[in-house]
Coordinates of C-alpha atoms (C1' of nucleotides) in Angstrom, one line a residue:
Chain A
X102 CA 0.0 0.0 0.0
X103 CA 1.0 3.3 -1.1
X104 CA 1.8 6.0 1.6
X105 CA -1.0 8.7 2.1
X106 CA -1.0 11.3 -0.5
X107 CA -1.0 13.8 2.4
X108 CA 2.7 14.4 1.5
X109 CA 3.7 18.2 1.4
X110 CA 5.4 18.4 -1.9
X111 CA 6.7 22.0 -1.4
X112 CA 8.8 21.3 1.8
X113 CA 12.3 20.5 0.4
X114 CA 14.3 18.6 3.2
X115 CA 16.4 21.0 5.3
X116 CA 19.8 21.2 4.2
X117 CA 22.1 20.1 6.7
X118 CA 25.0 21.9 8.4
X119 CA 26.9 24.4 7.4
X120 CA 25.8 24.5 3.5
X121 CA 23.0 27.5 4.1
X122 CA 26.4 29.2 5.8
X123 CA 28.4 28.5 2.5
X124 CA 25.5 29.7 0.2
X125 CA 25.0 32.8 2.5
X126 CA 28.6 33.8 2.2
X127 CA 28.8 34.0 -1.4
X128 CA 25.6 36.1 -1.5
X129 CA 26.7 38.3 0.2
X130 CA 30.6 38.6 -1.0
X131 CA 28.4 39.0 -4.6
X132 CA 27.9 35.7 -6.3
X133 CA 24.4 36.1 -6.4
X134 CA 25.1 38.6 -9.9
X135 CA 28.4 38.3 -11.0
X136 CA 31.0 35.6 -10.9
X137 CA 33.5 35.8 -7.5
X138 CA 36.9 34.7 -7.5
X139 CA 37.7 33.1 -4.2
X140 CA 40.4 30.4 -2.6
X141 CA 38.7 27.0 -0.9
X142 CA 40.8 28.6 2.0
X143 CA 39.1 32.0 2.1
X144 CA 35.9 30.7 2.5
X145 CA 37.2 28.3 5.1
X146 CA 38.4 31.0 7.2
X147 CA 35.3 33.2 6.5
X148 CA 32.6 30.3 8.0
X149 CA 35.3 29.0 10.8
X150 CA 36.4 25.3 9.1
X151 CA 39.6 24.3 7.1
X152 CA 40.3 24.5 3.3
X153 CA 39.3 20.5 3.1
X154 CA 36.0 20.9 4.2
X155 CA 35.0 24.3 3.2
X156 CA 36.5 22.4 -0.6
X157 CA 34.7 19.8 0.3
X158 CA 31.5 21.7 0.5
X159 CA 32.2 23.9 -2.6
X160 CA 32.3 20.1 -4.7
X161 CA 29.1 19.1 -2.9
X162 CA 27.0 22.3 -3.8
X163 CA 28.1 22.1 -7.8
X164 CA 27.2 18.4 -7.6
X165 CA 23.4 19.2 -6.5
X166 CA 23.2 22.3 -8.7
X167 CA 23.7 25.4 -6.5
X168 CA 26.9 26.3 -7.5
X169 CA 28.8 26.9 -11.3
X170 CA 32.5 27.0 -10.7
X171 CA 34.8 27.8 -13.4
X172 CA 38.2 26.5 -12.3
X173 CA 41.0 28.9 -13.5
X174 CA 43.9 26.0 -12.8
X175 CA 45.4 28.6 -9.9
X176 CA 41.8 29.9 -8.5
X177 CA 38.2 29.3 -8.8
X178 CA 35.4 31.9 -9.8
X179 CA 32.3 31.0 -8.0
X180 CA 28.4 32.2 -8.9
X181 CA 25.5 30.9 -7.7
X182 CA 22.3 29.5 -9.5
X183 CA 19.0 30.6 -9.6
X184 CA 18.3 27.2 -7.2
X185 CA 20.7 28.3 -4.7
X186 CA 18.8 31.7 -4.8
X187 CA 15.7 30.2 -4.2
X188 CA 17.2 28.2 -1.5
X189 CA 17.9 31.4 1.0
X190 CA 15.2 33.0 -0.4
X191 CA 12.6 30.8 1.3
X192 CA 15.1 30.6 4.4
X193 CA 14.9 34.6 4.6
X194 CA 11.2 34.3 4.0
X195 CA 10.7 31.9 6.9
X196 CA 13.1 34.5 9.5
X197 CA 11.0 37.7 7.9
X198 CA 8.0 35.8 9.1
X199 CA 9.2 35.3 12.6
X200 CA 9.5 39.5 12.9
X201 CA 7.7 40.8 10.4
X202 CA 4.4 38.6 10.3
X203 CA 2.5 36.9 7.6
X204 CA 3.6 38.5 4.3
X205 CA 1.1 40.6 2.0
X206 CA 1.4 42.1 -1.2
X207 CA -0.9 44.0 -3.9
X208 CA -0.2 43.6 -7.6
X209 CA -2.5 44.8 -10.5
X210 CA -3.3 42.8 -14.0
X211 CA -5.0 42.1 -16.7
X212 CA -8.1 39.7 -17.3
X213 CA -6.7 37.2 -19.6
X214 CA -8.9 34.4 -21.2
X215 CA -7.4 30.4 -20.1
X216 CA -7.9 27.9 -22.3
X217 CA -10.6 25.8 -20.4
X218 CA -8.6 23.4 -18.2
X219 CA -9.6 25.3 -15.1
X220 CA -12.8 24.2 -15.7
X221 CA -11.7 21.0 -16.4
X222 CA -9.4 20.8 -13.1
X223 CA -12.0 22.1 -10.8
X224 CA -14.9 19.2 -12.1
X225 CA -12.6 16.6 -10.0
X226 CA -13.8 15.4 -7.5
X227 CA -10.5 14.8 -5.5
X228 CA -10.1 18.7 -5.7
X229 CA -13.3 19.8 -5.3
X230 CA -13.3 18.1 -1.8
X231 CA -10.4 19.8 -0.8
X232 CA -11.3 22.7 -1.5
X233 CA -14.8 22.6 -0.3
X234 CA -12.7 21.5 3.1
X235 CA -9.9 23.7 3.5
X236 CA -11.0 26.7 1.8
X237 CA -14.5 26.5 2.8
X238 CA -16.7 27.2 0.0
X239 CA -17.1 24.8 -3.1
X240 CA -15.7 26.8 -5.9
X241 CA -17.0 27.8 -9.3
X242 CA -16.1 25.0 -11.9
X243 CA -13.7 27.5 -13.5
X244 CA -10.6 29.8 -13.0
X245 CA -9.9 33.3 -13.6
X246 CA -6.9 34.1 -15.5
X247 CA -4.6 37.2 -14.5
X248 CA -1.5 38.2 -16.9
X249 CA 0.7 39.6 -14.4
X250 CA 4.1 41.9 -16.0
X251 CA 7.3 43.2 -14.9
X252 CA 8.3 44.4 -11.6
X253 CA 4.5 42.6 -10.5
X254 CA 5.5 39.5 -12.1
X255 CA 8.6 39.1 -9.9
X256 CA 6.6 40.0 -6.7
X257 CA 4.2 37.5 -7.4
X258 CA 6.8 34.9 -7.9
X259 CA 7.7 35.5 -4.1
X260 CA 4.8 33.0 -3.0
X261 CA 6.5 29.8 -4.1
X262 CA 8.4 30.9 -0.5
X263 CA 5.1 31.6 1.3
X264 CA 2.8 29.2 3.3
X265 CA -0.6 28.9 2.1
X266 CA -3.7 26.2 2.0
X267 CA -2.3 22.8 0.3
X268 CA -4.4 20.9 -2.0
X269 CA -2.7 17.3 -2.4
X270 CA -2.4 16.0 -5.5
X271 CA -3.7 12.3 -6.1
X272 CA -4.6 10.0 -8.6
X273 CA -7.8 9.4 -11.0
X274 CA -8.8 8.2 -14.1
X275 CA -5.1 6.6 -14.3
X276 CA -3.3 10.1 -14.5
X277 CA -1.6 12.3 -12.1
X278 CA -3.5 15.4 -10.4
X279 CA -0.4 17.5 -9.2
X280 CA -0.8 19.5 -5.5
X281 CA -1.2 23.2 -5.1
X282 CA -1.0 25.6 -2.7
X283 CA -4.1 28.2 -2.2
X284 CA -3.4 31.8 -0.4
X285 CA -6.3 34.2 0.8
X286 CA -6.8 37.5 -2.1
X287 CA -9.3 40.3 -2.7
X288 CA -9.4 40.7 -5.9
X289 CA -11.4 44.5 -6.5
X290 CA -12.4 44.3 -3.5
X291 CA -13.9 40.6 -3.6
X292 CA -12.6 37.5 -1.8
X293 CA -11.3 34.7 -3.8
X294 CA -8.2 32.5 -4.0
X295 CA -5.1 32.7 -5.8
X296 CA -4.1 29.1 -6.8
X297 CA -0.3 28.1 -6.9
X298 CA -0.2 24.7 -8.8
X299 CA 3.2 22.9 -7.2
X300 CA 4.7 23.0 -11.0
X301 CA 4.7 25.9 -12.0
X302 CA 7.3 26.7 -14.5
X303 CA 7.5 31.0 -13.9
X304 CA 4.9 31.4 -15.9
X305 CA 3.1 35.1 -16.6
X306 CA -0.4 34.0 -15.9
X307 CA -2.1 33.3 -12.6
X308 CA -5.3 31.4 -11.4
X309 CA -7.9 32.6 -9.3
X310 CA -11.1 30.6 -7.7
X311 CA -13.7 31.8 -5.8
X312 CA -17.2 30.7 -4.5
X313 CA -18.9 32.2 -7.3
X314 CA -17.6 33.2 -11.5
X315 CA -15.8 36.0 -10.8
X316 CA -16.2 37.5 -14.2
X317 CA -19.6 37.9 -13.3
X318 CA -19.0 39.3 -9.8
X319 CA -17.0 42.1 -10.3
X320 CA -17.8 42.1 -13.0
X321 CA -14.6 42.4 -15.3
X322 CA -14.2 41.2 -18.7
X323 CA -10.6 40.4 -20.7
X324 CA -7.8 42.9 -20.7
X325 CA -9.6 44.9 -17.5
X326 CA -7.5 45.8 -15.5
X327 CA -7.9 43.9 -12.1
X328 CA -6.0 44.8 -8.5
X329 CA -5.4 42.1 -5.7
X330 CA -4.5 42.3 -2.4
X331 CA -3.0 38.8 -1.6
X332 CA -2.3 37.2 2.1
X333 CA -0.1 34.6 3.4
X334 CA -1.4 32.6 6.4
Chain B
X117 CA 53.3 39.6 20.7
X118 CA 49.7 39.8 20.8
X119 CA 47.2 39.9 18.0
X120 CA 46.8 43.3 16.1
X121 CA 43.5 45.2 17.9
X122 CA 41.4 44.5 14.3
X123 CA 39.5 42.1 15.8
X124 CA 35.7 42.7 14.7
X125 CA 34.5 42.1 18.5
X126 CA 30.6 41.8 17.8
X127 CA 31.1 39.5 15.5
X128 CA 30.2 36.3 17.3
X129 CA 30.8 32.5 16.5
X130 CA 28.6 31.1 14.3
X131 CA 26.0 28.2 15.9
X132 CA 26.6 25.0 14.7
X133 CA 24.7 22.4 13.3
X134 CA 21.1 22.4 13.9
X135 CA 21.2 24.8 16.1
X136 CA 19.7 27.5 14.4
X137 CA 16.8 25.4 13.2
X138 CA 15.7 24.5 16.8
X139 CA 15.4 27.6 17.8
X140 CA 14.0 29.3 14.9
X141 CA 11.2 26.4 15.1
X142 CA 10.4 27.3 18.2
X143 CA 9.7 30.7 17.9
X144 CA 7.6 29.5 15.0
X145 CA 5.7 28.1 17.8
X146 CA 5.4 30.6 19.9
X147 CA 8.2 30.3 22.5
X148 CA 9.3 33.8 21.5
X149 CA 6.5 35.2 23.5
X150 CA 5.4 32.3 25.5
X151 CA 6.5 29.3 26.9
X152 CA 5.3 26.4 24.3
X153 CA 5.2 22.6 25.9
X154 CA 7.0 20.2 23.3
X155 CA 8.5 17.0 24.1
X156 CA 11.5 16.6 22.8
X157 CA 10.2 13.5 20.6
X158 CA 8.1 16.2 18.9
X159 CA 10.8 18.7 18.5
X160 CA 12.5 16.0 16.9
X161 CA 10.1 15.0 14.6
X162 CA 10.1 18.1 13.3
X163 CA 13.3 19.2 12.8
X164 CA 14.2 16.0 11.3
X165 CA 15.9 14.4 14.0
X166 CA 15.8 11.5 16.7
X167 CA 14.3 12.6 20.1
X168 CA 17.5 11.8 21.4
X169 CA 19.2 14.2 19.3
X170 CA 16.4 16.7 19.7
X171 CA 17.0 16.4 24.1
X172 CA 20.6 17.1 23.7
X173 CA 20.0 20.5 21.4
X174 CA 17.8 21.5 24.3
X175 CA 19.5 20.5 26.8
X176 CA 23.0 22.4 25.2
X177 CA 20.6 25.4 24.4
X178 CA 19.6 26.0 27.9
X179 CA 23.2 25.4 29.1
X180 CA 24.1 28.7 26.4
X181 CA 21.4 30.7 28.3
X182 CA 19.5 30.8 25.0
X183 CA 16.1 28.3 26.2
X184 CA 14.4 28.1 29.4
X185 CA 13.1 24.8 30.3
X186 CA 10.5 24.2 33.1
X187 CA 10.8 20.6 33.9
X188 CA 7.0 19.4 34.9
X189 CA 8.3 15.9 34.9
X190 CA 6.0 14.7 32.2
X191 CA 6.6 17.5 29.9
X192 CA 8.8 20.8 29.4
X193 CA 7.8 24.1 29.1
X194 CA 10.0 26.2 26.7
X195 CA 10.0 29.6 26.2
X196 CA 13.4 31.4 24.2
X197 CA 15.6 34.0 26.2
X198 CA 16.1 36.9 24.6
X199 CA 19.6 36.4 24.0
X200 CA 18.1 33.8 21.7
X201 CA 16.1 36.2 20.1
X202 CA 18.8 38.6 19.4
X203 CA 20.5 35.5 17.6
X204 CA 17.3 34.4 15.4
X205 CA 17.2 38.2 14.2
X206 CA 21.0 38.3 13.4
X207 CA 20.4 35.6 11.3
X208 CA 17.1 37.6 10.2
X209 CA 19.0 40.5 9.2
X210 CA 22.1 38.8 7.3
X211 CA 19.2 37.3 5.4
X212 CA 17.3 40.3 4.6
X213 CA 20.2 42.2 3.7
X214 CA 20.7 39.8 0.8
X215 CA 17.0 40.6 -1.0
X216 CA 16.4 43.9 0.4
X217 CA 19.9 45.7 0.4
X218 CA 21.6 47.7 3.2
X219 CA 18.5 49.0 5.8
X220 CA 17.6 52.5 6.8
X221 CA 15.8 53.7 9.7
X222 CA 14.0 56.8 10.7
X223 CA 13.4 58.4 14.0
X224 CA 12.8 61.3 16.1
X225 CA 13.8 61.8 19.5
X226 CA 14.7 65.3 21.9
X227 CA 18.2 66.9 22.6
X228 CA 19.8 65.8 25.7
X229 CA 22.6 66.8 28.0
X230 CA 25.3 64.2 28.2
X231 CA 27.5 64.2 31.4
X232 CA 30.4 65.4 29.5
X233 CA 32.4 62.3 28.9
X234 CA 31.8 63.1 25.1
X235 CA 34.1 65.1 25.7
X236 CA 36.6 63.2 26.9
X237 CA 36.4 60.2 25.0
X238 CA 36.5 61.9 21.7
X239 CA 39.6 63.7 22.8
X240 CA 41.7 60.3 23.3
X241 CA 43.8 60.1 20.7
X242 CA 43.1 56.5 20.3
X243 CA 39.7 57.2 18.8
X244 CA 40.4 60.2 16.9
X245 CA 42.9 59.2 14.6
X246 CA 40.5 56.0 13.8
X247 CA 37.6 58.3 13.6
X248 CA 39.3 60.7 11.3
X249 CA 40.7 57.6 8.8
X250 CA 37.4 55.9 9.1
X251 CA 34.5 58.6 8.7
X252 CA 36.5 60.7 6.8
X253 CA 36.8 63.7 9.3
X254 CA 38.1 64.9 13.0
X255 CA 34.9 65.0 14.7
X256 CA 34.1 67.8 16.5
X257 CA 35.3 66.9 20.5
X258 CA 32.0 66.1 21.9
X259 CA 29.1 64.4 21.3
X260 CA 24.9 65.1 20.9
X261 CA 22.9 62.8 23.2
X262 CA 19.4 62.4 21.9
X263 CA 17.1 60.6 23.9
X264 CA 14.5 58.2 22.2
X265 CA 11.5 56.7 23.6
X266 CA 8.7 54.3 23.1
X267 CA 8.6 51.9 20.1
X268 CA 11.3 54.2 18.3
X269 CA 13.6 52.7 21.1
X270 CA 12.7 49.4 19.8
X271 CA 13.2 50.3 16.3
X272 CA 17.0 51.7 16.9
X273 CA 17.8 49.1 19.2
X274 CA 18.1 46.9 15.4
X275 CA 21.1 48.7 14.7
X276 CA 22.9 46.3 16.8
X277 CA 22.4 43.7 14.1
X278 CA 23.5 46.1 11.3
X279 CA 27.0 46.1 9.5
X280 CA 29.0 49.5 10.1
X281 CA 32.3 51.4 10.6
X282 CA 34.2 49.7 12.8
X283 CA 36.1 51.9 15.8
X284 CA 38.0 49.3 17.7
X285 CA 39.1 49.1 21.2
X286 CA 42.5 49.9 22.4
X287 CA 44.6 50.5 26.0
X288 CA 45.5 53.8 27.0
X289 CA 46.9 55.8 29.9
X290 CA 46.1 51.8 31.9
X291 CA 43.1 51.6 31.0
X292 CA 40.8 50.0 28.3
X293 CA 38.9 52.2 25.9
X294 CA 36.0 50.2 24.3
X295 CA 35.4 49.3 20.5
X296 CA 32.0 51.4 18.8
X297 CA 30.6 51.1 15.8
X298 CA 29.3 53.6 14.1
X299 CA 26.1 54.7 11.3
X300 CA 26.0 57.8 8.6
X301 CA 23.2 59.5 10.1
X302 CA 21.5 62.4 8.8
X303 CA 19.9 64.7 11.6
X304 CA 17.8 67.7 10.5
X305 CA 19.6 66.8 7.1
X306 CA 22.5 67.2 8.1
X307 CA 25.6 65.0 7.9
X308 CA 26.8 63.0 11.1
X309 CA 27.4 59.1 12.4
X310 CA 25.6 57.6 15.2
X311 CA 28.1 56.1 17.8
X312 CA 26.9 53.0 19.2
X313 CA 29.6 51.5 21.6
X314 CA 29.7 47.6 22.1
X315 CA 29.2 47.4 25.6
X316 CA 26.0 48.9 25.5
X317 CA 23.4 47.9 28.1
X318 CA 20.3 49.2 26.4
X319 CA 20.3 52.7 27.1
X320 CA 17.5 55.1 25.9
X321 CA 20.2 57.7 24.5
X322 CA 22.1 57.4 21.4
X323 CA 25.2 59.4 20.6
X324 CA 26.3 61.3 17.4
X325 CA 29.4 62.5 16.4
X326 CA 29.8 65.3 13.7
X327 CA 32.5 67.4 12.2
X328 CA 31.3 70.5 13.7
X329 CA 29.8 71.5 17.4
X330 CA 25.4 69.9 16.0
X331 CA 24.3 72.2 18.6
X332 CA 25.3 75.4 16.9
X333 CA 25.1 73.8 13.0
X334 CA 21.5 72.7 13.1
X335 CA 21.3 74.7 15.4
X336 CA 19.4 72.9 18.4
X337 CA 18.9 72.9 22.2
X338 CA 18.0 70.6 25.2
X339 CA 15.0 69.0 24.8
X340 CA 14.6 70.0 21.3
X341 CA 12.8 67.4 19.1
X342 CA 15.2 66.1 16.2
X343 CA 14.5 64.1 12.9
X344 CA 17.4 61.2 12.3
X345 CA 17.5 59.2 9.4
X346 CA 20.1 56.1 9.9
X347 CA 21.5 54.2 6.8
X348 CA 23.5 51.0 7.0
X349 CA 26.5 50.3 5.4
Chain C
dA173 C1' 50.7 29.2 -4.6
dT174 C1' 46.2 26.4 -5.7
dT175 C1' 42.7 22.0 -5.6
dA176 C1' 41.6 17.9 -3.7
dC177 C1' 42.9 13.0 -2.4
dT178 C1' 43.8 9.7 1.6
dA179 C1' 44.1 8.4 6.2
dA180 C1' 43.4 9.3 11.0
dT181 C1' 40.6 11.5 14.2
dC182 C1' 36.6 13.7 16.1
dG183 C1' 32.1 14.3 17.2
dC184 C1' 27.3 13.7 16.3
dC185 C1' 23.5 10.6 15.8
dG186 C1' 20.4 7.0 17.1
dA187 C1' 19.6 2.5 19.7
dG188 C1' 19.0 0.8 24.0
dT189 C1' 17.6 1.8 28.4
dA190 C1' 17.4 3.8 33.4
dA191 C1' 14.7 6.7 36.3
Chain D
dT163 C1' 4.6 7.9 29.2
dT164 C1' 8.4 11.4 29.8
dT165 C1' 13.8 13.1 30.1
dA166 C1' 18.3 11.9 29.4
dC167 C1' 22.2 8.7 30.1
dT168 C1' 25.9 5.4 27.8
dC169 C1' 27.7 3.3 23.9
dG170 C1' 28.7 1.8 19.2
dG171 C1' 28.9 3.3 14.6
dC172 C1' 29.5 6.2 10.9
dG173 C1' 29.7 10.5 8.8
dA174 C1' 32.2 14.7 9.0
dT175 C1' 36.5 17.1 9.8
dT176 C1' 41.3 17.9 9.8
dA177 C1' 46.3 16.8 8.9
dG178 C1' 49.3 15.5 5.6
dT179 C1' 50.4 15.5 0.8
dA180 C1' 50.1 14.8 -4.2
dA181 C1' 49.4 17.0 -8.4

DNA sequence: ATTACTAATCGCCGAGTAA
DNA sequence: TTTACTCGGCGATTAGTAA
C-alpha cells in the first residue's frame, strides 16, 4: 500500500549543516550577480572550518546544482544559480515571518482568457473536496486568469516561499492530479483564491477561484485591468 | 606579541549544526513570546531528527542561556531568552540584507545633556585618529545625546544587528577604551554618524558625532525634538 | 601558490535503556 | 509515558600531501 498522498510536496528537506552558511557567504561577498573569485581557504576561514572541508563543501554544492565553478587552474570563480537563490530566499522568508508577520502584497493585471482546463481541473472530485474542506466554499467550476508583467511578475513569484492552504495531488482516471497551494486574495475588493499549482514553470499567468464566477462578480471582462490584495497565512 | 587590535569584536561565532533550526522552530511556535510545551520527541520530529538528538539541542541550548526549560516531569515548558532572540534576528538580518539591500531607519527623538564624557572620549587620541581615517573627518570633541522613547527605542535598538564602521578598542593611559561602531546618520539633514559602543546595556540615548559642534550647525537645544534618518553600510 | 585526495581523528547521531 | 544517560557506529573534519 501506497503512503498517504497527504505528502507536502513544497517542503524540500532542510539542508544540513553548514551549506545555508556557504551559500550565504557567497551572496553576500556578490555571487548572487556576478562571478566571484575566491580560494577553498578563504571561504574556510570566513565560516570557521579548514580549506578541506570548506573544498569539500564547494564540490558538494556544484554536484546538486547550486553552485557553477569555473576553475582557473590557480583559483576558482564562483556564482550561484538561480536554485541556490531560491534556496535562501525561502530561508529569509521563513526568519522575515518570525519579525515581520504573515507576508502581503498587492499587484495589478489584466483579465486574460485560459484555455478551459480550469474548468476541467476544478470538475474533479479529489479537488473539489479539498477545496470545499480547507478553503471553505465549493468553488465555481472554473478559474480566472490574471497576466501579471514586470516588476509585478517578480513579486508575485515570491509565494512559491510563502505558506498557504495545500491541496494534495492524487490519482484518478489513471493520471496524475499535481498538488497546489491556495493563499487568501481580494481581488477588487472581492474575496477569492489565488491558486499556486506545485509546478509551475515561472509562468506570466495566474489562477484565481472563488465561490462564485468571478467574471460575473466584479464584474470584469478580458484585458480589464484587475488589483489584488493577496495574504499569506 | 599579541594579535593586532582589528578584531571585529561583535562579531560572534557562528552556531553549529542544527542549532539555528531549533530555535528558529520554536519561535515558529510561539516560545518567543510564550512558553510552548513540546517534548523533545516532537521537537524531533520536526526538525528532522531522533528525540535523542532533539533532548541534547535543548538540553545544550539552555546550558548557552538561550532556552528556558521548566521541567514538569511529564513534559517541558519552553520559552526562548532573549539572548536567543537577538540570535534568530541576526540571522534575520544577514538574510534580509541579501534581498532587500543595506536597511535605513528613521526616527525622532529630543536633545539631551550628556554628562560630558563626550568630551573626553572623543579627545583620546586613540579614537580620533581611527575616527578621522574611518569617517572621513576629525569630529568635533563632543558628542549630541538624543534621547528616544517608546517603540522608536525598539526600532534603533536593530542597529545592533547592522553592519558599520568599525572603531576598535585599544589600551590607553592603563586603561581599556571600548570598540564602537558607528552609522551615517542624517539629523535635521545634516551630515553625522551615530556612535553606538559595544558594551551597551540598552540605554535610551544614542550618541552622534559630527565634524562640527550639531548644537550650533542645526542649530538645536536641550529638549529639542530632532529628525534622524540612519543608513546601514 | 592552488585544488583535492587519503588516512586518522573527532564528534554527532540514534539505539537501548534507566529513572 | 516522559527526560536523558551510555555506547557503538559512521559520517564529517582535519592533517598531511600529491598534483
Amino acid at each position: 500500500m501506497p503512503a498517504p498522498a497527504t505528502s507536502r510536496e513544497p517542503s524540500r528537506p532542510r539542508p544540513k549543516g553548514e551549506t545555508l552558511a556557504v551559500l550565504r557567504l557567497l551572496a553576500q561577498l556578490g555571487a548572487d550577480h556576478t562571478a566571484v573569485v575566491l580560494t577553498s581557504r578563504e571561504v574556510g576561514e570566513r565560516i570557521g572550518m579548514s580549506q578541506q572541508a570548506a573544498d569539500r563543501y564547494l564540490v558538494a554544492l556544484e554536484k546538486r546544482g547550486l553552485l557553477t565553478r569555473s576553475m582557473a587552474q590557480r583559483r576558482q570563480r564562483l556564482s550561484l544559480t538561480p536554485a541556490a537563490l531560491d534556496l535562501l530566499r525561502a530561508e529569509y522568508h521563513g526568519y522575515r515571518r518570525l519579525f515581520e508577520g504573515p507576508a502581503r502584497l498587492t499587484f495589478e493585471g489584466k483579465v486574460a482568457s485560459g484555455l478551459g482546463e480550469g474548468r476541467y481541473y476544478l470538475s474533479q472530485p479529489g479537488y473539489v473536496v479539498q477545496f470545499a474542506e480547507r478553503l471553505g466554499y465549493t468553488p465555481y467550476p472554473g478559474t480566472l486568469n490574471v497576466r501579471v508583467e514586470g516588476e509585478a511578475l517578480r513579486r508575485v513569484g515570491l509565494v512559491a516561499h510563502w505558506t498557504g492552504i495545500r491541496i494534495d495531488g492524487f490519482q484518478a482516471s489513471g493520471r496524475t492530479f499535481g498538488g497546489a497551494t491556495c493563499f487568501a486574495a481580494q481581488m477588487n475588493g472581492h474575496a477569492c483564491h489565488l491558486i499556486h499549482p506545485d509546478r509551475t514553470h515561472y509562468k506570466d499567468v495566474v489562477e484565481f477561484v472563488a465561490a462564485v464566477r468571478l467574471r460575473d462578480a466584479l464584474p470584469v471582462r478580458d484585458d480589464d485591468t484587475v488589483s489584488v490584495e493577496l495574504q499569506e497565512s
